[in-house]
Amino acid sequence: MEHVVVGGSLIPPINFGIVEENVYRSGMPNELNFPFIEKLQLSTIIYLAPEEPSPAFLAFMDDQSIEMVSLGDDAPSAPWKPTSEDVVLTALEVLLAPHRAPLLIMCNLGRHRTGTVVGCLRKLQRWALTSVFEEYRRYAGAKVRLMNEQFIELFDTDLVSVPTTAPDPGRMWKWLSWIRY
Amino acid sequence: MDGIVGNGVIPPFATTAGHPPPRLLPLIPPFRFALVQEDIYRGAYPSLKNLRFLSRLRLRTVISLLPPGAPPSADLVDWCAASGIAHVTYPAAKYDDEVTVSPAVAAAVVSTLIAPGTTPAFLHCRDGGHNTGLVVACLRRLQGWGLGAVVEEFCRYAKGGELTREEGVFVEGFRGGVRVGTTVPRWLANDPRWAGATCPTAAPGRPGRGAPPPPRPAWAVLCAWAARHGPMALRAVRGVVD
């Protein structure tokens, strides 16, 4: 059956992207984005923004029984200060825990903190640095922070505790398996 | 995380007696590589150095958008053949400030992408920007994304981060002709437009998949292919099966 495409009403949050199967990234959503996010059937949101989420968003997460892991408040953002190593390590630990998927990594604009965490994940996946930075810049646009790229470059992937139990084979085998050897 | 190649499965050409095993090589995705949806990937023209990365995606199909009359590279054709990957080519003019993909081609590629048996698939053009971007934009329209979000995504991959006026008209004016079968991917399921369609592995509530498919391609086939193509090819396939 052939289908005619007509105007859409699903609105992903700003800077939305798919990192890997069942791992998404974005900036802060508003009410217009809720129907879109609902379709992702999230279990977890890794929240990296320093501010409290809006009451509407909190209510939405509660309604969808999405667990929020808040890591932003102890890391004041400043242009000369990259995201702290602790925050990135904790975020990766949550991200790699099989029972957390599907999950969404987010900060205010989905550029810097989210980009740093995803960049470190890519490094853990053994991506070449050009590719890691290219992805970071794609989302950071004109606001690229060299500090974050340096953080990714110097990030020691040996510090990440990759789960030793086999992840849920139905979910994450494909890309998680790249990390493990 | 010990920095040893492949769980001790070290291809013979990767070691020299008396030397420690080599450090893990980095994986080199094609430029502008990204996931579009589960099992649909996009990127720029894959070169030899990208094949080791691409092998890990366990692709079933590679879709090339290439200028008419320009055959795909021998490396790509050979690698697809050796890996048991179906290679499909569609015409798309070289990017030159004009719309390079016709609506019919865009509809055909989108129809192929969502057909059962196509994925995992890698969609690419020359630079992974405009041509691939236009097709992905049409796919997003089919998914019901609002125009603003479609354009935002397009611009992230486009040269200069911009959508030309003609491309904007193309995306907004795209009216489909996309074939949606009775089996749709999970991310297209539950849509009133194809209400009767089923999706293969949908579990209620949370998404899931079956057991991972057996590793493809056969290591021996790839080694034989690489041996014919010299040291670059050997490096390209090293670690595919680990």
CSV table of C-alpha atoms in Angstrom, one decimal, chain B residues 8-152:
chain,number,residue,atom,x,y,z
B,8,GLY,CA,42.5,-14.5,22.3
B,9,VAL,CA,41.1,-15.1,18.8
B,10,ILE,CA,44.0,-13.5,17.1
B,11,PRO,CA,44.2,-13.9,13.3
B,12,PRO,CA,47.5,-15.3,12.3
B,13,PHE,CA,48.7,-12.2,10.5
B,14,ALA,CA,48.1,-10.1,13.5
B,15,THR,CA,50.9,-11.6,15.7
B,16,THR,CA,54.6,-12.1,15.4
B,17,ALA,CA,56.1,-14.8,17.5
B,18,GLY,CA,57.8,-13.3,20.6
B,19,HIS,CA,56.0,-10.0,20.4
B,20,PRO,CA,53.2,-9.0,22.7
B,21,PRO,CA,49.8,-8.9,21.1
B,22,PRO,CA,49.0,-5.5,19.5
B,23,ARG,CA,46.9,-2.9,21.2
B,24,LEU,CA,43.3,-2.8,20.1
B,25,LEU,CA,43.0,-0.7,17.0
B,26,PRO,CA,40.5,2.1,17.0
B,27,LEU,CA,37.3,1.7,15.1
B,28,ILE,CA,36.8,4.2,12.4
B,29,PRO,CA,33.2,5.0,11.5
B,30,PRO,CA,32.5,6.7,8.2
B,31,PHE,CA,32.2,10.5,8.4
B,32,ARG,CA,28.9,11.8,9.6
B,33,PHE,CA,28.0,8.3,10.8
B,34,ALA,CA,24.9,8.1,12.9
B,35,LEU,CA,21.9,6.0,13.8
B,36,VAL,CA,18.7,7.0,12.1
B,37,GLN,CA,16.6,4.4,13.9
B,38,GLU,CA,17.3,1.0,15.3
B,39,ASP,CA,19.2,-0.9,12.6
B,40,ILE,CA,19.3,2.0,10.1
B,41,TYR,CA,22.6,3.8,9.9
B,42,ARG,CA,23.7,6.7,7.8
B,43,GLY,CA,27.1,8.2,6.8
B,44,ALA,CA,29.5,9.3,4.1
B,45,TYR,CA,31.1,7.1,1.5
B,46,PRO,CA,32.8,4.2,3.3
B,47,SER,CA,36.4,3.7,2.5
B,48,LEU,CA,38.6,0.7,3.3
B,49,LYS,CA,39.4,2.0,6.8
B,50,ASN,CA,35.7,2.1,7.7
B,51,LEU,CA,35.0,-1.5,6.7
B,52,ARG,CA,36.2,-3.0,10.0
B,53,PHE,CA,33.8,-0.7,11.9
B,54,LEU,CA,30.9,-1.4,9.4
B,55,SER,CA,31.4,-5.2,9.7
B,56,ARG,CA,30.4,-5.0,13.3
B,57,LEU,CA,27.0,-3.6,12.4
B,58,ARG,CA,26.1,-7.0,10.9
B,59,LEU,CA,24.6,-5.2,7.9
B,60,ARG,CA,22.2,-6.9,5.6
B,61,THR,CA,22.0,-4.0,3.1
B,62,VAL,CA,24.1,-1.1,1.9
B,63,ILE,CA,22.3,1.6,0.0
B,64,SER,CA,24.4,3.9,-2.0
B,65,LEU,CA,23.1,7.2,-3.4
B,66,LEU,CA,25.5,8.0,-6.2
B,67,PRO,CA,25.7,10.3,-9.2
B,68,PRO,CA,24.3,8.5,-12.3
B,69,GLY,CA,27.1,7.0,-14.3
B,70,ALA,CA,29.5,6.8,-11.3
B,71,PRO,CA,29.9,3.2,-10.3
B,72,PRO,CA,30.5,2.4,-6.6
B,73,SER,CA,34.1,1.8,-5.6
B,74,ALA,CA,35.5,-1.7,-6.2
B,75,ASP,CA,36.4,-1.9,-2.5
B,76,LEU,CA,32.8,-1.4,-1.5
B,77,VAL,CA,31.4,-3.8,-4.1
B,78,ASP,CA,33.9,-6.5,-3.2
B,79,TRP,CA,33.4,-6.2,0.5
B,80,CYS,CA,29.6,-6.3,0.2
B,81,ALA,CA,29.9,-9.5,-1.9
B,82,ALA,CA,32.4,-11.1,0.4
B,83,SER,CA,30.3,-10.3,3.5
B,84,GLY,CA,27.0,-11.4,2.0
B,85,ILE,CA,25.6,-7.9,2.1
B,86,ALA,CA,23.1,-6.8,-0.5
B,87,HIS,CA,24.3,-3.7,-2.3
B,88,VAL,CA,21.7,-1.4,-3.8
B,89,THR,CA,22.5,1.8,-5.8
B,90,TYR,CA,20.1,4.7,-6.4
B,91,PRO,CA,20.9,7.7,-8.5
B,92,ALA,CA,21.4,11.1,-6.9
B,93,ALA,CA,23.3,14.0,-8.6
B,94,LYS,CA,26.4,15.5,-7.1
B,95,TYR,CA,25.5,18.1,-4.5
B,96,ASP,CA,25.6,21.5,-6.2
B,97,ASP,CA,23.2,23.9,-4.4
B,98,GLU,CA,20.3,22.1,-6.1
B,99,VAL,CA,18.0,19.4,-4.9
B,100,THR,CA,19.8,16.2,-5.9
B,101,VAL,CA,17.3,13.5,-5.1
B,102,SER,CA,14.0,13.1,-6.9
B,103,PRO,CA,10.9,12.5,-4.9
B,104,ALA,CA,10.5,9.1,-6.6
B,105,VAL,CA,14.0,8.0,-5.6
B,106,ALA,CA,13.4,9.3,-2.0
B,107,ALA,CA,10.2,7.3,-1.8
B,108,ALA,CA,11.8,4.2,-3.2
B,109,VAL,CA,14.7,4.4,-0.7
B,110,VAL,CA,12.4,5.0,2.2
B,111,SER,CA,10.2,2.1,1.1
B,112,THR,CA,13.3,-0.1,0.9
B,113,LEU,CA,14.5,1.0,4.4
B,114,ILE,CA,11.3,0.1,6.1
B,115,ALA,CA,10.7,-3.2,4.2
B,116,PRO,CA,11.2,-6.3,6.2
B,117,GLY,CA,14.5,-8.0,5.4
B,118,THR,CA,16.4,-4.8,4.6
B,119,THR,CA,17.8,-3.9,8.0
B,120,PRO,CA,20.4,-3.6,9.4
B,121,ALA,CA,21.1,-1.2,6.6
B,122,PHE,CA,23.7,1.5,6.0
B,123,LEU,CA,22.6,4.4,3.8
B,124,HIS,CA,25.2,6.7,2.4
B,125,CYS,CA,26.0,9.1,-0.4
B,126,ARG,CA,29.3,10.8,-1.2
B,127,ASP,CA,29.6,13.0,1.9
B,128,GLY,CA,26.7,11.8,4.0
B,129,GLY,CA,25.2,15.2,4.1
B,130,HIS,CA,22.7,16.5,1.6
B,131,ASN,CA,21.5,13.4,-0.4
B,132,THR,CA,21.4,11.1,2.6
B,133,GLY,CA,19.9,14.0,4.6
B,134,LEU,CA,17.0,14.4,2.1
B,135,VAL,CA,16.1,10.8,2.2
B,136,VAL,CA,16.2,10.8,6.0
B,137,ALA,CA,14.1,13.9,6.0
B,138,CYS,CA,11.5,12.1,4.0
B,139,LEU,CA,11.6,9.1,6.4
B,140,ARG,CA,11.1,11.5,9.3
B,141,ARG,CA,8.1,13.0,7.5
B,142,LEU,CA,6.7,9.5,7.2
B,143,GLN,CA,7.3,9.0,10.9
B,144,GLY,CA,5.2,12.1,11.5
B,145,TRP,CA,7.9,14.5,12.7
B,146,GLY,CA,7.2,18.2,12.6
B,147,LEU,CA,8.9,20.1,9.9
B,148,GLY,CA,11.0,22.1,12.2
B,149,ALA,CA,12.6,19.1,13.8
B,150,VAL,CA,13.2,17.5,10.4
B,151,VAL,CA,15.0,20.6,9.3
B,152,GLU,CA,17.0,20.8,12.5
